[in-house]
Short mmCIF file of C-alpha atoms and ligand atoms in Angstrom, two decimals:
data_model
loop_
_atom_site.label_atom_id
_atom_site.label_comp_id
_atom_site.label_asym_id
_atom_site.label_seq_id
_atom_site.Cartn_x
_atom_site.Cartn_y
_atom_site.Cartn_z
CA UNK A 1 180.52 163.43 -102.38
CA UNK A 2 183.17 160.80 -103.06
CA UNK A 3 183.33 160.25 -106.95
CA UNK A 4 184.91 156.17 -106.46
CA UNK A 5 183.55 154.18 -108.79
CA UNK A 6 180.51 152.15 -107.39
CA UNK A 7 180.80 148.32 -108.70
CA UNK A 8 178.08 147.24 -110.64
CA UNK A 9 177.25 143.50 -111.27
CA UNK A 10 173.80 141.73 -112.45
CA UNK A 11 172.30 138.71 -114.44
CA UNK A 12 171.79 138.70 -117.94
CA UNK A 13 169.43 136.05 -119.43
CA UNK A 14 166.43 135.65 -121.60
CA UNK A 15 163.99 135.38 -119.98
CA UNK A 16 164.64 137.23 -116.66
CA UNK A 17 161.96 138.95 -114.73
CA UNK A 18 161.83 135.34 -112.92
CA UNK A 19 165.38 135.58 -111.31
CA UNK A 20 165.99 135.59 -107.17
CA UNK A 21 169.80 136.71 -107.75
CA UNK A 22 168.30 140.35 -107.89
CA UNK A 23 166.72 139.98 -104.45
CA UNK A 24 169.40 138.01 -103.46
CA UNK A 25 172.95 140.20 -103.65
CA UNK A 26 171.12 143.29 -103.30
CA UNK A 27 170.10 141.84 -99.87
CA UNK A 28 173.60 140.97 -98.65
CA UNK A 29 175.23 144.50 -100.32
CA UNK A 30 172.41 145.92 -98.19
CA UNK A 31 173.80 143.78 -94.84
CA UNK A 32 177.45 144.51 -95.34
CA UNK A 33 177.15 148.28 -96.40
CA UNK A 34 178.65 147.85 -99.63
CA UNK A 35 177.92 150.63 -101.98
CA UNK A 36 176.80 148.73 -105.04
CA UNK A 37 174.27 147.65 -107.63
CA UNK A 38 173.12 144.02 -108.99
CA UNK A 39 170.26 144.79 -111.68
CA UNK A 40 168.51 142.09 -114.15
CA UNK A 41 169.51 142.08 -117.79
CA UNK A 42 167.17 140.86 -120.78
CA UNK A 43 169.25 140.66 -123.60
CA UNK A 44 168.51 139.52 -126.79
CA UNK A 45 170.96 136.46 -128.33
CA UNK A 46 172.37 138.81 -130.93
CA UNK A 47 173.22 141.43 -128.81
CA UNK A 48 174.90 139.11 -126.17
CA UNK A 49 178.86 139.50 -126.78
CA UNK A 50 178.17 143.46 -127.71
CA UNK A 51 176.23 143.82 -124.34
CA UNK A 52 179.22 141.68 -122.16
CA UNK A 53 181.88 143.43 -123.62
CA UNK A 54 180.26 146.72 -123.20
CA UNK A 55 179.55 145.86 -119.50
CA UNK A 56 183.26 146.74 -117.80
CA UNK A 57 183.17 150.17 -119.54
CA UNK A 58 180.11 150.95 -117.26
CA UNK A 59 181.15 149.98 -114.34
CA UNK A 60 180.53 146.16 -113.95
CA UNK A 61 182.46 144.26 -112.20
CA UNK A 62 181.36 140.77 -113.37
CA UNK A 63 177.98 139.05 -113.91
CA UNK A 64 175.97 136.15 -113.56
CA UNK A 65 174.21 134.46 -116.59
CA UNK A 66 171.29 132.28 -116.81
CA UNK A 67 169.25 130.31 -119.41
CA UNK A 68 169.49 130.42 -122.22
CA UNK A 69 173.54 131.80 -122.45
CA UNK A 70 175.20 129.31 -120.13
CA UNK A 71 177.41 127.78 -122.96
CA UNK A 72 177.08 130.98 -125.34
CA UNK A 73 179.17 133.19 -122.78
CA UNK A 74 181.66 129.98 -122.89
CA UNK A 75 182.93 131.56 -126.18
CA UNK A 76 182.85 134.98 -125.54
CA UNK A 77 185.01 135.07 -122.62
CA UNK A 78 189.38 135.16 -122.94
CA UNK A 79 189.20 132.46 -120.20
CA UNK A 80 187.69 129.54 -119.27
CA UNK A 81 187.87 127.98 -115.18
CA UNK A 82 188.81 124.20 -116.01
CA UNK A 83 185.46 123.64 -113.91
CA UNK A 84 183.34 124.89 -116.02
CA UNK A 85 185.04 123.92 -119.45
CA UNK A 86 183.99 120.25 -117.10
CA UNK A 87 180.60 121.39 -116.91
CA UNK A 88 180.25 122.80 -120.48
CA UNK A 89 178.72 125.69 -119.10
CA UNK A 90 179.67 129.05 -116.88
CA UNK A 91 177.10 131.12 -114.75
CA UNK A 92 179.53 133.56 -113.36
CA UNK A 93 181.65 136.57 -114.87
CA UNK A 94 184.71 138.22 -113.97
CA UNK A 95 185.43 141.08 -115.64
CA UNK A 96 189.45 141.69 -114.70
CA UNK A 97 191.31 145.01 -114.04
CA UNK A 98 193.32 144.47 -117.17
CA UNK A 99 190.27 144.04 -119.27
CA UNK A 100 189.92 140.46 -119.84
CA UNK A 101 186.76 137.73 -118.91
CA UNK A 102 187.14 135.08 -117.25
CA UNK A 103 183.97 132.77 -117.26
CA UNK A 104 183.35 130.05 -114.08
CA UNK A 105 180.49 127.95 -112.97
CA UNK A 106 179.83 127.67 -109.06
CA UNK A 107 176.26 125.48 -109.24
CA UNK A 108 178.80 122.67 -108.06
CA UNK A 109 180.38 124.18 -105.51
CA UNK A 110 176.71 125.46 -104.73
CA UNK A 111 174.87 122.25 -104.83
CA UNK A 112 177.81 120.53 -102.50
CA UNK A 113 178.20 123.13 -99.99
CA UNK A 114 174.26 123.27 -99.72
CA UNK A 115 174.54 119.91 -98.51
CA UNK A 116 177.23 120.34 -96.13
CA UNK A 117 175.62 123.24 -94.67
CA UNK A 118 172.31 121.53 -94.49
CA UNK A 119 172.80 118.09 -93.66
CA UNK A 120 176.19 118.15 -92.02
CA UNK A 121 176.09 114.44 -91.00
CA UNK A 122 175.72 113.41 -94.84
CA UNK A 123 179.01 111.71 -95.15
CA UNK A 124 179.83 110.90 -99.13
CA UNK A 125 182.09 108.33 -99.03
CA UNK A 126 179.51 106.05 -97.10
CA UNK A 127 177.59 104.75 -100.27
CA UNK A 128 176.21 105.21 -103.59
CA UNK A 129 174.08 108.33 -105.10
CA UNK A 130 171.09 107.66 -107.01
CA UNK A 131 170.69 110.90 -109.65
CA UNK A 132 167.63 111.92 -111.62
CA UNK A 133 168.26 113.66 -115.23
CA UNK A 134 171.21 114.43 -117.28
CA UNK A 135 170.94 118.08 -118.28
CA UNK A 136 172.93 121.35 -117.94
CA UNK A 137 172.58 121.56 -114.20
CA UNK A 138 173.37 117.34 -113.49
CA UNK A 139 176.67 118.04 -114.82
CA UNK A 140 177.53 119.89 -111.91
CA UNK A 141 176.46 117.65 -109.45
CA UNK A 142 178.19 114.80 -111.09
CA UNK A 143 181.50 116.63 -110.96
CA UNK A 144 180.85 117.59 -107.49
CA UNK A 145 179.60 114.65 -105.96
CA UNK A 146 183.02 112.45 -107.60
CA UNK A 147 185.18 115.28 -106.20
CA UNK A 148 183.33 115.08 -102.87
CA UNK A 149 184.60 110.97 -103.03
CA UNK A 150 180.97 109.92 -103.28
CA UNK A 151 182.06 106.12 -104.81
CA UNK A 152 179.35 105.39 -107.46
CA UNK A 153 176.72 107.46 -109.12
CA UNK A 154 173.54 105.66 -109.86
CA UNK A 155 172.07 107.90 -112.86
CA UNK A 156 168.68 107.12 -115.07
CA UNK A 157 167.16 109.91 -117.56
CA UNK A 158 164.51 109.94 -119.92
CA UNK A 159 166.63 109.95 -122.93
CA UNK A 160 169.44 107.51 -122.04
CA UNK A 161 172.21 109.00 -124.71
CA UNK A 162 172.52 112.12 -122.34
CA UNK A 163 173.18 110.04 -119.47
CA UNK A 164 175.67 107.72 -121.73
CA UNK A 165 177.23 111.37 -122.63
CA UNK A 166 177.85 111.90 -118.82
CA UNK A 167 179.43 108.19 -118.29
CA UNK A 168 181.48 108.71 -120.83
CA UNK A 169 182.61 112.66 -119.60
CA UNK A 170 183.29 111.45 -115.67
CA UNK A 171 183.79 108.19 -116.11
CA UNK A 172 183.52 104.45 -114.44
CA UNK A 173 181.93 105.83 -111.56
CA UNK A 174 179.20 106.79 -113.31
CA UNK A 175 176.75 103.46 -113.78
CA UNK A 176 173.42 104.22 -116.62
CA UNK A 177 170.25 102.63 -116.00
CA UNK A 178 167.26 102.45 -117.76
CA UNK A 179 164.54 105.36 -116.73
CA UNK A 180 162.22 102.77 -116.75
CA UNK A 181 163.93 100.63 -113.65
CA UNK A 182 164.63 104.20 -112.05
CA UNK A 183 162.35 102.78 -108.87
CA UNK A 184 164.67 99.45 -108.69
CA UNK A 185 168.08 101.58 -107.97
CA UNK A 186 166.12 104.32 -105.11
CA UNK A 187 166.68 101.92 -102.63
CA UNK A 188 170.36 101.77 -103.20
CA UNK A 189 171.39 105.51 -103.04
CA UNK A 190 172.55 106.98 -99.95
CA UNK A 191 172.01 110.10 -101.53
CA UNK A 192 168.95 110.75 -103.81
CA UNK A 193 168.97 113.93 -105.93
CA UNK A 194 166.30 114.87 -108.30
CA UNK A 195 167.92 116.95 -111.37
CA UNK A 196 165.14 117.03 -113.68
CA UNK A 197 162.70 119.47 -113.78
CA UNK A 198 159.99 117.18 -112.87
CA UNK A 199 158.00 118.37 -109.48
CA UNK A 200 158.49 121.76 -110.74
CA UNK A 201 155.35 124.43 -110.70
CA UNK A 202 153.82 124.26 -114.09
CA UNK A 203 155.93 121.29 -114.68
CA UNK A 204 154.47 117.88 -114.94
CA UNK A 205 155.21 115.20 -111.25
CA UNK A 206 158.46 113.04 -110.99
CA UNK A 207 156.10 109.65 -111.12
CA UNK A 208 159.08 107.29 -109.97
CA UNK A 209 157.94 104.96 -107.39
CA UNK A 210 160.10 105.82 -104.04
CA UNK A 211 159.09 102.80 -101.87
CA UNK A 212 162.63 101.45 -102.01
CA UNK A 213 164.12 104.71 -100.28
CA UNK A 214 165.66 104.04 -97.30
CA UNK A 215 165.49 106.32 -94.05
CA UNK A 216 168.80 106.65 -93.80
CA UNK A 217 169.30 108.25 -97.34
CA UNK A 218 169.55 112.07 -97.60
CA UNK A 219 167.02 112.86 -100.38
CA UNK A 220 166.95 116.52 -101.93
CA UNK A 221 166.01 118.46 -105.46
CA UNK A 222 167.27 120.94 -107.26
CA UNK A 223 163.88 122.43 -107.66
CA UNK A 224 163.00 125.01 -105.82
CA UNK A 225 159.36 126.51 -106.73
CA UNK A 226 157.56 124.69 -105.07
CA UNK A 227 160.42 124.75 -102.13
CA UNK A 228 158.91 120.95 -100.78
CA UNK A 229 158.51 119.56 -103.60
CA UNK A 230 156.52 115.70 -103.66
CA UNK A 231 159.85 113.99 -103.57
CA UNK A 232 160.68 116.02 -100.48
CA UNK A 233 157.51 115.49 -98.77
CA UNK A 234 157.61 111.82 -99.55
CA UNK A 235 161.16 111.33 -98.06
CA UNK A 236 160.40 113.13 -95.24
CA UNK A 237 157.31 111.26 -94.68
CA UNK A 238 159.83 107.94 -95.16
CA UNK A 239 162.38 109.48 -92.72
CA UNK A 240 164.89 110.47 -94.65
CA UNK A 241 166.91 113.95 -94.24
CA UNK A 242 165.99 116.41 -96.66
CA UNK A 243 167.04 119.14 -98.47
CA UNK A 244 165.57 121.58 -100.57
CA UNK A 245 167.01 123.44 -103.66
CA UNK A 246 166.85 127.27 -102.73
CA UNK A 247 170.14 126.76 -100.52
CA UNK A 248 172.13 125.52 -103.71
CA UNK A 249 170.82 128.33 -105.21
CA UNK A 250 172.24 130.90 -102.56
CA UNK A 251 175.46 129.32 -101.98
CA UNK A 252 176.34 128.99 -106.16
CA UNK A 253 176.25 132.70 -105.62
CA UNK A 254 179.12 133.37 -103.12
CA UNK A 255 181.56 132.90 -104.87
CA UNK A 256 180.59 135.42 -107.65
CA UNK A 257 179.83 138.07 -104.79
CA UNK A 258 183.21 137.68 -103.01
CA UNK A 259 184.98 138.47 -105.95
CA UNK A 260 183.09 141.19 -107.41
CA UNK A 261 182.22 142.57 -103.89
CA UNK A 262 184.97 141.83 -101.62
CA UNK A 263 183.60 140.51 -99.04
CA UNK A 264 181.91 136.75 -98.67
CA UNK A 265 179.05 136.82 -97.84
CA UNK A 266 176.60 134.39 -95.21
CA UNK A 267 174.03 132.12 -96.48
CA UNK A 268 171.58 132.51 -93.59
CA UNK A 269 168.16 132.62 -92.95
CA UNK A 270 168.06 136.53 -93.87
CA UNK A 271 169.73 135.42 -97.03
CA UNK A 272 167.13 132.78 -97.65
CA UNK A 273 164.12 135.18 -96.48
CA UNK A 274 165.25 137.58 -99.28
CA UNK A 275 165.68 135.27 -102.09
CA UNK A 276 162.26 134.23 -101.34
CA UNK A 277 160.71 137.90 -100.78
P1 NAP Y 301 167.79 120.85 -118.64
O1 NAP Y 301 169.20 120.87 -119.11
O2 NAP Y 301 166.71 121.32 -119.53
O3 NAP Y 301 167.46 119.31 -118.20
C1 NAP Y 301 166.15 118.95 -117.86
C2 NAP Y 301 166.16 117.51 -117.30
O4 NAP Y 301 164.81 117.17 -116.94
C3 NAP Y 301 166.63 116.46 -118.29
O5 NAP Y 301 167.23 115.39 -117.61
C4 NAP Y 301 165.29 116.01 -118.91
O6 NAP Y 301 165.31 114.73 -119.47
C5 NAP Y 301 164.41 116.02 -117.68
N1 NAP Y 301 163.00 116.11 -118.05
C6 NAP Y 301 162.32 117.21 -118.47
N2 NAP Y 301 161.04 116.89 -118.74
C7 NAP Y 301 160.91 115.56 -118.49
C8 NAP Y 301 159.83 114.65 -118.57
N3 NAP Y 301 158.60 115.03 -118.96
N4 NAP Y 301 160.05 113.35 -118.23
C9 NAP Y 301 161.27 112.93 -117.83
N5 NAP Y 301 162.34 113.77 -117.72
C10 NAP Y 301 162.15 115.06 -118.06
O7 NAP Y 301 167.61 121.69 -117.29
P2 NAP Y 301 168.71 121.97 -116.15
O8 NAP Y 301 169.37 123.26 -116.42
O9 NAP Y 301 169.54 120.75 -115.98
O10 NAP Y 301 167.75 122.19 -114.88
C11 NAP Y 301 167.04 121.11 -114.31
C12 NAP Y 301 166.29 121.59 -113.09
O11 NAP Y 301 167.20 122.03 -112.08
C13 NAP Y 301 165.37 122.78 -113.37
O12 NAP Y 301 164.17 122.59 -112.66
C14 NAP Y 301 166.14 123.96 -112.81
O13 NAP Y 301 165.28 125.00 -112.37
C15 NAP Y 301 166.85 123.33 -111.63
N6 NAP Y 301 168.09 124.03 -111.26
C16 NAP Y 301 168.20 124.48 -109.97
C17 NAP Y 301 169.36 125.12 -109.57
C18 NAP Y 301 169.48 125.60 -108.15
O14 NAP Y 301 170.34 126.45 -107.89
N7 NAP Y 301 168.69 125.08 -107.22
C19 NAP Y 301 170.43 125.31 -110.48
C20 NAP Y 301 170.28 124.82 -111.79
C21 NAP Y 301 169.10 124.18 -112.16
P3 NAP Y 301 165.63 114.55 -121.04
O15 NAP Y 301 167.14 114.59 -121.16
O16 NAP Y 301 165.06 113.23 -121.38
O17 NAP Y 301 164.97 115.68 -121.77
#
């Protein structure tokens, strides 16, 4: 038996039993033969930079992190990927041959190429983006969608300051409105993304009125339990395209694989079929 070390790589958050990426890489080292492990990892807030630094001496190649240690690991690692010192937030390790961390966030490159893949005709120059929320994951699409060329970003939250915060991080093409007049902008977006966790199982409904969407706009959420959520099944019901949030969710995780792995890996149906096992 070959003694080669076999690469190890998981997700660490708190809590985690709840995860897909499990299911997820384990199904694609399974498809390409690759002789590894991804496991879950509950760890505890005060054992966080022990347990990361601790990692590459057993093995690991790099991880993924999760709520709640999206900024924390920010901190911990030597270095930072300028796109996710953007985001204020990483969800992918490295850990390097010569010892050192290097911390990136993919959910943009995710939630950008899940569009691409899904609704290929999307075109983002051709008009505005209406956006839903200002929290962890809306900085990502913010920062995606301006370096996709999309020319104004529409964006309403509960708590304006956090959406202020954003304007003032990326900029003119970022326009604030009030939550309350959330219904009078849907008609204007293009592009409609839902980035709070409103629609969400357990959660309470997104209750913005959607009459104004137009069937031409490509509508989709970053929820993904339930997969359709109501703003789904209303825009499809309105004839717009759709998309739904698992695929952001697979593709955010490529890049992580490929460089842990060594080999990129396919966001297909089999990919989608395990995430959702
Ligand atoms: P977060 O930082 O906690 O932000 C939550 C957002 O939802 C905020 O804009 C918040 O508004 C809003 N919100 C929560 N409860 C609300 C309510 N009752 N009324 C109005 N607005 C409310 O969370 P996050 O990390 O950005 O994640 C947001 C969602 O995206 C979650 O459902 C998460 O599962 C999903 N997500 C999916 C992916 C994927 O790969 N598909 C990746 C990341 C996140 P306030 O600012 O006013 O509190």
């Amino acid at each position: 038996m070959s003694d080669a070390k076999i690469p190890l790589a998981g997700v660490i958050g708190n809590p985690i039993s709840h995860s897909r990426s499990p299911l997820l890489h384990n199904h694609w080292l399974r498809t390409y033969g690759i002789a590894g492990h991804y496991i879950p990892m509950h760890v505890e807030s005060d054992d966080l930079e022990r347990v990361i630094r601790t990692l590459p001496q057993a093995g690991f190649v790099g991880a993924n992190v999760t709520i709640p240690y999206k900024e924390a690991v920010m901190k911990i690692a030597d270095q930072v990927t300028d796109r996710a010192t953007l985001m204020g937030a990483a969800n992918t390790l490295i850990f390097r041959a010569d010892g050192t961390i290097l911390a990136d966030n993919t959910d943009g490159y995710g939630f950008i190429t899940n569009l691409a893949q899904s609704a290929p005709d999307w075109q983002p120059a051709s008009g505005p983006a209406v956006v839903f929320g200002a929290g962890g994951a809306c900085r990502a699409v913010i920062a995606s969608l301006l370096e996709a060329d999309v020319p104004e970003i529409l964006l309403t939250n509960r708590t304006r300051d956090r959406a202020e915060q954003l304007q003032q991080d990326f900029g003119p093409k970022v326009r604030v409105v009030d939550w309350i007049q959330a219904a009078n902008i849907v008609e204007e977006g293009k592009l409609v993304v839902n980035t709070t966790s409103l629609g969400m199982v357990g959660k309470s409904r997104l209750r913005i009125p959607l009459d104004g969407l137009r069937s031409d706009a490509l509508v989709t959420d970053l929820i993904y339990t339930p997969l359709k959520t109501d703003l789904l099944a209303t825009a499809e019901e309105m004839g717009c395209t759709t998309v739904d949030g698992l695929g952001m969710l697979l593709h955010q995780a490529v890049p992580g694989f490929e460089r842990w792995f060594g080999q990129r890996p396919e966001v297909d149906e089999a990919a989608r079929a395990a995430a959702l096992a």
